[in-house]
Short mmCIF file of C-alpha atoms in Angstrom, two decimals:
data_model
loop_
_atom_site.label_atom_id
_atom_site.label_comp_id
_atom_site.label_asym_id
_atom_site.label_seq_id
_atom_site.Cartn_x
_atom_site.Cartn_y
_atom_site.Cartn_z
CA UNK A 10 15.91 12.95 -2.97
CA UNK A 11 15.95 15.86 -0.35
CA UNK A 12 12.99 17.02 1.32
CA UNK A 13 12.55 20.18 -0.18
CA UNK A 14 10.53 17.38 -2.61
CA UNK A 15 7.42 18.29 -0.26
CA UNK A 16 6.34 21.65 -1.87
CA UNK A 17 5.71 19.69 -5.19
CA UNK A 18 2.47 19.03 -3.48
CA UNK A 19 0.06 19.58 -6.82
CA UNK A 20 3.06 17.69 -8.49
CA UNK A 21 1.24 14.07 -10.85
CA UNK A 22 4.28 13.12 -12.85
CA UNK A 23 7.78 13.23 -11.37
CA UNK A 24 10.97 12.38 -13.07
CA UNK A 25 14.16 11.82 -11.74
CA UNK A 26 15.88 9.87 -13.70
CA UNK A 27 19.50 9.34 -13.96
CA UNK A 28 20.66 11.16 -10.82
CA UNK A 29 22.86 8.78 -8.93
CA UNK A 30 19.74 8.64 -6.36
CA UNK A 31 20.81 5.49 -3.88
CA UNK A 32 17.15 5.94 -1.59
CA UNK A 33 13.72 6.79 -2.59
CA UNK A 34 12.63 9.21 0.48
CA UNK A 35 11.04 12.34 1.24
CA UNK A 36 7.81 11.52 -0.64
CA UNK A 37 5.91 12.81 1.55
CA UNK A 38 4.25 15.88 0.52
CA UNK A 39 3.22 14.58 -2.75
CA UNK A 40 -0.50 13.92 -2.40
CA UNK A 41 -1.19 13.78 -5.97
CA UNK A 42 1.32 11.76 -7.66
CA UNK A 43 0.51 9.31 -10.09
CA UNK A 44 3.66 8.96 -12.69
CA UNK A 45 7.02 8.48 -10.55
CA UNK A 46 9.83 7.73 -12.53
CA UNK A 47 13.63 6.97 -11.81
CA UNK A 48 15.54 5.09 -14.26
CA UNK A 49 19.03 4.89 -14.38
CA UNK A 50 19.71 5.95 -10.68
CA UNK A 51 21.49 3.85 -7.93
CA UNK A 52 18.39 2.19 -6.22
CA UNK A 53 18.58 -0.79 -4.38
CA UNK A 54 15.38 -0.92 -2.75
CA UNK A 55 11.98 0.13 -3.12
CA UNK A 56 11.76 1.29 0.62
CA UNK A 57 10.41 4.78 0.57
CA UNK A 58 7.48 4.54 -1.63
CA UNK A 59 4.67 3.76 1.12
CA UNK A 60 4.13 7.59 0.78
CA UNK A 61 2.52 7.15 -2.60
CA UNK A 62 1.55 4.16 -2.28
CA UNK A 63 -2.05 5.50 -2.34
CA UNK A 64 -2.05 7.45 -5.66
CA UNK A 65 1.04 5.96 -7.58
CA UNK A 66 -0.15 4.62 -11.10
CA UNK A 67 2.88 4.12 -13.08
CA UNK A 68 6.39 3.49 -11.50
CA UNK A 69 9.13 3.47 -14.37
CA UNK A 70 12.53 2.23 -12.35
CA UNK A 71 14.32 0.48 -14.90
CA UNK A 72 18.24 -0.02 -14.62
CA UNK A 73 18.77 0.24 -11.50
CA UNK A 74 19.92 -2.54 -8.28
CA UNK A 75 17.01 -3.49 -7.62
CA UNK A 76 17.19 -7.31 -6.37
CA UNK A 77 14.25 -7.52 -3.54
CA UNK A 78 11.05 -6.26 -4.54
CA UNK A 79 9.60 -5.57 0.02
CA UNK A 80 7.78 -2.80 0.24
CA UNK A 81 5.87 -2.81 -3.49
CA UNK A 82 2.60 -4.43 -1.73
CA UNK A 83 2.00 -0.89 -0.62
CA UNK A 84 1.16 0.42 -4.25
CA UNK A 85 -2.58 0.02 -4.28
CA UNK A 86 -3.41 1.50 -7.07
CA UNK A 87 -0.13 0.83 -9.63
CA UNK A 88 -0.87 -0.20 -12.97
CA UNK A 89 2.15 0.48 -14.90
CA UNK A 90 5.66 -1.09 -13.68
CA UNK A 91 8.70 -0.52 -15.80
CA UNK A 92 11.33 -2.23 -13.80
CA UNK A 93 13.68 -3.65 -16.85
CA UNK A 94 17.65 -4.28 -16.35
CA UNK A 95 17.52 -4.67 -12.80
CA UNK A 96 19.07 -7.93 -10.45
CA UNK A 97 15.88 -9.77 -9.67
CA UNK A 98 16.39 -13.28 -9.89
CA UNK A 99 14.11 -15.49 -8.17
CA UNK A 100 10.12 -16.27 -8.48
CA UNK A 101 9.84 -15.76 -4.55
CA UNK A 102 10.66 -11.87 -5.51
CA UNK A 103 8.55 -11.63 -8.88
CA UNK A 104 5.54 -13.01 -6.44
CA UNK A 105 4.98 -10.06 -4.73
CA UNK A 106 3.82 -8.82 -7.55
CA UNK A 107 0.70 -10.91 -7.30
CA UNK A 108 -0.36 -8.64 -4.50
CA UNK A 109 -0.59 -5.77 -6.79
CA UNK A 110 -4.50 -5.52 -7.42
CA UNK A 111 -4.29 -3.22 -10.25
CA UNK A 112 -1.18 -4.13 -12.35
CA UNK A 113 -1.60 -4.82 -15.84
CA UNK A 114 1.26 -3.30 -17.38
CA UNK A 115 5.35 -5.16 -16.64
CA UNK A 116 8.47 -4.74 -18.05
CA UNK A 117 10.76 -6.96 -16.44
CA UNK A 118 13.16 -7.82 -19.22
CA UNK A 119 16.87 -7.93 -18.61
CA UNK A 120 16.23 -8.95 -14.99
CA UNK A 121 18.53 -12.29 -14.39
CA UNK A 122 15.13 -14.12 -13.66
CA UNK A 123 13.70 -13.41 -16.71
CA UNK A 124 16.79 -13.52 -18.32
CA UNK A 125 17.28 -17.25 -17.83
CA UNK A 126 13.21 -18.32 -18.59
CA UNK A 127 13.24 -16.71 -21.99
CA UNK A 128 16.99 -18.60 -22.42
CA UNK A 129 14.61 -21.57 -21.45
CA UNK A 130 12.08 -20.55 -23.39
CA UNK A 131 8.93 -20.47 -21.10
CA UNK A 132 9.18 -16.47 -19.53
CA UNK A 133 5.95 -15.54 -20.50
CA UNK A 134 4.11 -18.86 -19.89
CA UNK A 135 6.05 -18.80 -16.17
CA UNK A 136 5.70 -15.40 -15.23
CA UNK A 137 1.90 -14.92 -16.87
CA UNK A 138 1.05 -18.17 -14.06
CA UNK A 139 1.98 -16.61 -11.03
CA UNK A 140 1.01 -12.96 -11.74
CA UNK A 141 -1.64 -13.68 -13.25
CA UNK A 142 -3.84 -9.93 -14.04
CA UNK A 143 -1.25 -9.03 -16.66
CA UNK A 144 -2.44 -7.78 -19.67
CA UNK A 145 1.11 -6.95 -21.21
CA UNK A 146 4.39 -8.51 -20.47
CA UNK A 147 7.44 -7.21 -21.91
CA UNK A 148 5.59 -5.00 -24.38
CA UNK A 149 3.60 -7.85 -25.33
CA UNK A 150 -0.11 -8.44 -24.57
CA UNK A 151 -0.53 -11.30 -22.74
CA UNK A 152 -3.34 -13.73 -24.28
CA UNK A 153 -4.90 -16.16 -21.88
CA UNK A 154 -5.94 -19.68 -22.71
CA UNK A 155 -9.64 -19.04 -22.40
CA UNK A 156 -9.12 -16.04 -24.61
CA UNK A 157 -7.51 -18.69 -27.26
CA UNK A 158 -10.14 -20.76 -27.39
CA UNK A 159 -12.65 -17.89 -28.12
CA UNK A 160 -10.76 -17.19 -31.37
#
Protein backbone atom coordinates (compact mmCIF):
# COMPACT_ATOMS: atom_id res chain seq x y z
CA UNK A 1 0.00 0.00 0.00
CA UNK A 2 2.21 2.90 -1.42
CA UNK A 3 1.39 6.37 -0.96
CA UNK A 4 0.46 7.29 -4.24
CA UNK A 5 -3.02 5.84 -2.35
CA UNK A 6 -3.51 9.68 -1.35
CA UNK A 7 -4.95 11.05 -4.68
CA UNK A 8 -7.93 8.57 -4.25
CA UNK A 9 -9.17 11.37 -2.13
CA UNK A 10 -13.11 11.24 -3.43
CA UNK A 11 -12.35 7.40 -3.26
CA UNK A 12 -15.76 5.46 -0.67
CA UNK A 13 -15.08 1.84 -1.47
CA UNK A 14 -11.54 0.48 -1.81
CA UNK A 15 -10.54 -3.00 -2.60
CA UNK A 16 -7.41 -4.57 -2.35
CA UNK A 17 -7.78 -7.77 -1.93
CA UNK A 18 -5.44 -10.53 -2.48
CA UNK A 19 -2.22 -8.57 -3.01
CA UNK A 20 0.34 -10.03 -0.69
CA UNK A 21 -0.15 -6.55 1.32
CA UNK A 22 1.90 -7.30 4.85
CA UNK A 23 0.91 -3.35 6.36
CA UNK A 24 -2.11 -1.30 6.05
CA UNK A 25 -0.48 2.37 5.54
CA UNK A 26 -0.68 5.35 3.55
CA UNK A 27 -4.38 5.96 4.27
CA UNK A 28 -4.08 9.11 4.57
CA UNK A 29 -5.57 11.05 1.87
CA UNK A 30 -8.72 9.17 1.86
CA UNK A 31 -11.23 11.49 3.52
CA UNK A 32 -14.18 9.77 2.28
CA UNK A 33 -13.81 6.17 2.68
CA UNK A 34 -16.38 4.10 3.97
CA UNK A 35 -15.96 0.35 2.37
CA UNK A 36 -12.15 -0.81 2.86
CA UNK A 37 -11.60 -4.16 1.95
CA UNK A 38 -8.48 -6.58 1.96
CA UNK A 39 -9.04 -10.17 2.07
CA UNK A 40 -6.66 -12.61 1.31
CA UNK A 41 -3.48 -10.37 1.81
CA UNK A 42 -0.61 -10.91 4.36
CA UNK A 43 -1.87 -8.69 7.32
CA UNK A 44 -0.86 -9.16 10.64
CA UNK A 45 -2.05 -6.17 12.26
CA UNK A 46 -4.60 -3.67 12.05
CA UNK A 47 -2.04 -0.78 12.69
CA UNK A 48 -2.58 1.75 9.99
CA UNK A 49 -6.22 2.25 9.99
CA UNK A 50 -6.45 5.32 12.55
CA UNK A 51 -6.57 7.30 9.21
CA UNK A 52 -10.09 6.16 8.55
CA UNK A 53 -10.96 5.55 11.53
CA UNK A 54 -13.40 8.50 11.24
CA UNK A 55 -15.43 7.48 8.12
CA UNK A 56 -14.73 3.62 7.82
CA UNK A 57 -18.17 1.69 7.77
CA UNK A 58 -17.42 -1.68 6.59
CA UNK A 59 -13.91 -3.34 6.94
CA UNK A 60 -13.91 -6.83 5.04
CA UNK A 61 -10.26 -8.45 6.13
CA UNK A 62 -10.96 -11.96 6.10
CA UNK A 63 -8.03 -14.58 5.67
CA UNK A 64 -5.48 -12.97 6.65
CA UNK A 65 -2.81 -13.16 10.16
CA UNK A 66 -4.56 -11.32 11.99
CA UNK A 67 -4.08 -12.54 15.80
CA UNK A 68 -4.28 -9.06 17.94
CA UNK A 69 -7.08 -6.96 17.22
CA UNK A 70 -4.90 -3.00 18.93
CA UNK A 71 -5.69 -0.36 17.08
CA UNK A 72 -9.62 -1.31 15.97
CA UNK A 73 -10.97 1.07 18.96
CA UNK A 74 -10.17 3.81 16.50
CA UNK A 75 -13.09 2.86 14.02
CA UNK A 76 -15.84 5.08 15.29
CA UNK A 77 -18.15 4.69 13.03
CA UNK A 78 -17.64 0.73 11.68
CA UNK A 79 -20.60 -1.25 11.33
CA UNK A 80 -19.67 -4.03 9.15
CA UNK A 81 -16.53 -6.34 10.16
CA UNK A 82 -15.73 -9.31 7.99
CA UNK A 83 -12.71 -10.66 9.67
CA UNK A 84 -13.30 -14.67 9.01
CA UNK A 85 -10.20 -17.26 8.77
CA UNK A 86 -7.90 -15.27 10.67
CA UNK A 87 -5.62 -16.47 14.12
CA UNK A 88 -7.61 -14.81 16.85
CA UNK A 89 -7.85 -16.95 19.67
CA UNK A 90 -8.60 -15.52 22.90
CA UNK A 91 -11.77 -13.47 24.44
CA UNK A 92 -9.21 -10.73 25.76
CA UNK A 93 -8.77 -9.97 21.77
CA UNK A 94 -12.56 -10.46 20.64
CA UNK A 95 -13.22 -7.72 23.64
CA UNK A 96 -12.06 -4.94 21.96
CA UNK A 97 -14.67 -5.24 19.95
CA UNK A 98 -17.00 -4.07 22.66
CA UNK A 99 -15.54 -0.65 22.15
CA UNK A 100 -16.89 -0.47 18.74
CA UNK A 101 -20.10 1.83 19.24
CA UNK A 102 -21.58 1.14 15.98
CA UNK A 103 -20.92 -2.56 15.08
CA UNK A 104 -23.70 -4.68 14.29
CA UNK A 105 -22.51 -6.72 11.59
CA UNK A 106 -19.32 -9.84 12.50
CA UNK A 107 -17.99 -12.50 10.75
CA UNK A 108 -15.54 -14.11 12.79
CA UNK A 109 -15.84 -17.71 11.74
CA UNK A 110 -12.79 -19.84 11.17
CA UNK A 111 -10.90 -17.77 13.77
CA UNK A 112 -9.28 -20.52 16.34
CA UNK A 113 -11.45 -18.75 19.10
CA UNK A 114 -14.48 -19.27 17.53
CA UNK A 115 -13.38 -22.28 16.16
CA UNK A 116 -13.19 -24.10 19.49
CA UNK A 117 -16.76 -22.41 21.11
CA UNK A 118 -18.86 -23.66 18.25
CA UNK A 119 -16.72 -27.26 18.76
CA UNK A 120 -18.15 -26.56 22.35
CA UNK A 121 -21.15 -25.57 21.27
CA UNK A 122 -21.83 -22.13 22.98
CA UNK A 123 -20.05 -19.44 20.12
CA UNK A 124 -22.90 -17.47 19.70
CA UNK A 125 -24.24 -17.50 23.30
CA UNK A 126 -20.29 -16.55 24.37
CA UNK A 127 -19.45 -14.15 21.90
CA UNK A 128 -23.23 -12.40 21.73
CA UNK A 129 -22.34 -11.75 25.97
CA UNK A 130 -19.39 -9.83 25.69
CA UNK A 131 -20.09 -7.86 22.47
CA UNK A 132 -23.12 -7.37 23.10
CA UNK A 133 -24.74 -4.60 20.06
CA UNK A 134 -24.56 -7.40 17.51
CA UNK A 135 -27.31 -7.80 15.43
CA UNK A 136 -25.72 -10.62 13.16
CA UNK A 137 -23.07 -13.07 14.01
CA UNK A 138 -21.70 -15.28 11.49
CA UNK A 139 -24.42 -14.47 8.98
CA UNK A 140 -26.88 -15.10 11.55
CA UNK A 141 -29.10 -12.51 13.32
CA UNK A 142 -28.52 -12.54 16.69
CA UNK A 143 -31.91 -12.78 18.84
CA UNK A 144 -31.70 -11.51 22.37
CA UNK A 145 -33.47 -13.01 25.33
CA UNK A 146 -35.83 -10.10 25.84
CA UNK A 147 -36.58 -10.31 22.16
CA UNK A 148 -37.59 -14.18 22.91
CA UNK A 149 -39.83 -13.54 25.31
CA UNK A 150 -41.75 -10.96 23.14
CA UNK A 151 -42.53 -13.77 20.67
Amino acid sequence: MDASLSILGNCEKLSLSTNCIEKIANLNGLKNLRILSLGRNNIKNLNGLEAVGDTLEELWISYNFIEKLKGIHVMKKLKILYMSNNLVKDWAEFMKLADLPCLEDLVFVGNPLEEKHSADGNWIEEATKRVSKLKKLDGTPVIKEDEEEES
